């Protein structure tokens, strides 16, 4: 709830991923939630940190809140995990995206 105020900012957005689109039954749903959350929340926390977003896994949905571009990057990472990609592959993608973002911010700051 405290993150909902972010939506008042025009640059923020919210995406909802329906896990039923990825899982055929309850056991698959549980497995996929586990992939997104990770052991002790590590996967979810890593995606949040690398994309500067807030992720909520609740019931059969995954909510992503943050800056529009960051939300899209986070969604891509989560969908990769739901599709079966290795966590290391997803983290490498996110780290590369983060480097690109910082480089663009640096270049914008020089102008």
Coordinates of C-alpha atoms in Angstrom, one line a residue:
X1 CA 0.0 0.0 0.0
X2 CA 2.8 2.5 0.8
X3 CA 4.2 2.1 -2.7
X4 CA 0.8 2.8 -4.3
X5 CA 1.5 6.6 -3.9
X6 CA 4.2 6.2 -6.5
X7 CA 1.4 5.9 -9.1
X8 CA 0.6 9.6 -8.6
X9 CA 3.9 10.3 -10.3
X10 CA 3.3 10.4 -14.1
X11 CA 6.5 8.6 -14.9
X12 CA 5.5 5.6 -12.7
X13 CA 3.5 2.6 -14.0
X14 CA 2.0 -0.6 -12.7
X15 CA 2.0 -4.0 -14.5
X16 CA 0.2 -7.1 -13.5
X17 CA 1.3 -10.6 -14.7
X18 CA -1.4 -13.3 -14.5
X19 CA 0.4 -16.5 -13.5
X20 CA -2.5 -18.6 -14.8
X21 CA -1.2 -17.7 -18.3
X22 CA 2.0 -19.6 -17.4
X23 CA 0.8 -22.4 -15.2
X24 CA -1.6 -25.2 -16.1
X25 CA -2.2 -26.4 -12.5
X26 CA -1.7 -25.6 -8.9
X27 CA 1.7 -27.4 -8.6
X28 CA 3.1 -25.5 -11.6
X29 CA 1.8 -22.3 -10.1
X30 CA 3.6 -23.0 -6.8
X31 CA 6.9 -23.9 -8.7
X32 CA 6.7 -20.7 -10.8
X33 CA 6.0 -18.5 -7.7
X34 CA 9.1 -20.2 -6.2
X35 CA 11.2 -19.3 -9.2
X36 CA 10.2 -15.6 -9.1
X37 CA 10.5 -15.3 -5.3
X38 CA 13.6 -17.4 -4.9
X39 CA 15.2 -18.9 -1.8
X40 CA 14.5 -16.5 1.1
X41 CA 13.2 -13.9 -1.4
X42 CA 16.6 -13.6 -3.1
X43 CA 15.4 -13.6 -6.7
X44 CA 12.6 -11.1 -6.1
X45 CA 14.9 -8.9 -4.1
X46 CA 17.6 -9.0 -6.8
X47 CA 15.2 -8.1 -9.6
X48 CA 13.8 -5.2 -7.5
X49 CA 17.3 -3.9 -6.8
X50 CA 18.6 -4.2 -10.4
X51 CA 15.5 -2.6 -11.8
X52 CA 14.6 -0.1 -9.0
X53 CA 11.0 -1.5 -8.9
X54 CA 8.7 -3.0 -6.3
X55 CA 7.4 -6.5 -6.9
X56 CA 4.5 -8.1 -5.2
X57 CA 3.7 -11.8 -5.6
X58 CA 0.3 -12.5 -4.3
X59 CA -2.1 -15.3 -5.1
X60 CA -2.1 -15.9 -8.8
X61 CA -0.6 -12.6 -9.8
X62 CA 2.7 -10.7 -9.8
X63 CA 2.5 -6.9 -9.6
X64 CA 5.3 -4.6 -10.6
X65 CA 5.5 -0.9 -9.7
X66 CA 8.1 1.7 -10.6
X67 CA 9.3 3.9 -13.4
X68 CA 7.8 2.9 -16.8
X69 CA 11.0 1.8 -18.4
X70 CA 12.2 -0.1 -15.3
X71 CA 8.8 -1.9 -15.0
X72 CA 9.2 -3.1 -18.6
X73 CA 12.7 -4.4 -17.8
X74 CA 11.4 -6.1 -14.6
X75 CA 8.5 -7.7 -16.5
X76 CA 10.9 -9.1 -19.1
X77 CA 13.1 -10.6 -16.4
X78 CA 10.1 -12.2 -14.6
X79 CA 8.6 -13.5 -17.9
X80 CA 12.0 -15.1 -18.6
X81 CA 12.0 -16.8 -15.2
X82 CA 8.4 -18.0 -15.8
X83 CA 9.5 -19.4 -19.2
X84 CA 12.3 -21.4 -17.5
X85 CA 15.3 -19.3 -18.1
X86 CA 18.2 -19.8 -15.6
X87 CA 18.4 -17.2 -12.8
X88 CA 22.0 -16.4 -13.8
X89 CA 20.9 -15.6 -17.3
X90 CA 18.2 -13.2 -16.1
X91 CA 20.6 -11.5 -13.6
X92 CA 23.1 -11.0 -16.4
X93 CA 20.5 -9.4 -18.6
X94 CA 19.4 -7.1 -15.7
X95 CA 23.0 -6.1 -14.9
X96 CA 23.6 -5.2 -18.6
X97 CA 20.4 -3.2 -18.7
X98 CA 21.5 -1.4 -15.5
X99 CA 24.9 -0.5 -17.1
X100 CA 23.1 0.8 -20.2
X101 CA 20.8 2.9 -18.0
X102 CA 23.7 4.4 -16.0
X103 CA 25.6 5.1 -19.1
X104 CA 22.6 7.0 -20.6
X105 CA 22.1 8.9 -17.4
X106 CA 25.8 9.9 -17.4
X107 CA 25.7 11.0 -21.0
X108 CA 22.5 13.0 -20.3
X109 CA 24.3 14.7 -17.4
X110 CA 27.2 15.8 -19.6
X111 CA 24.9 17.8 -21.9

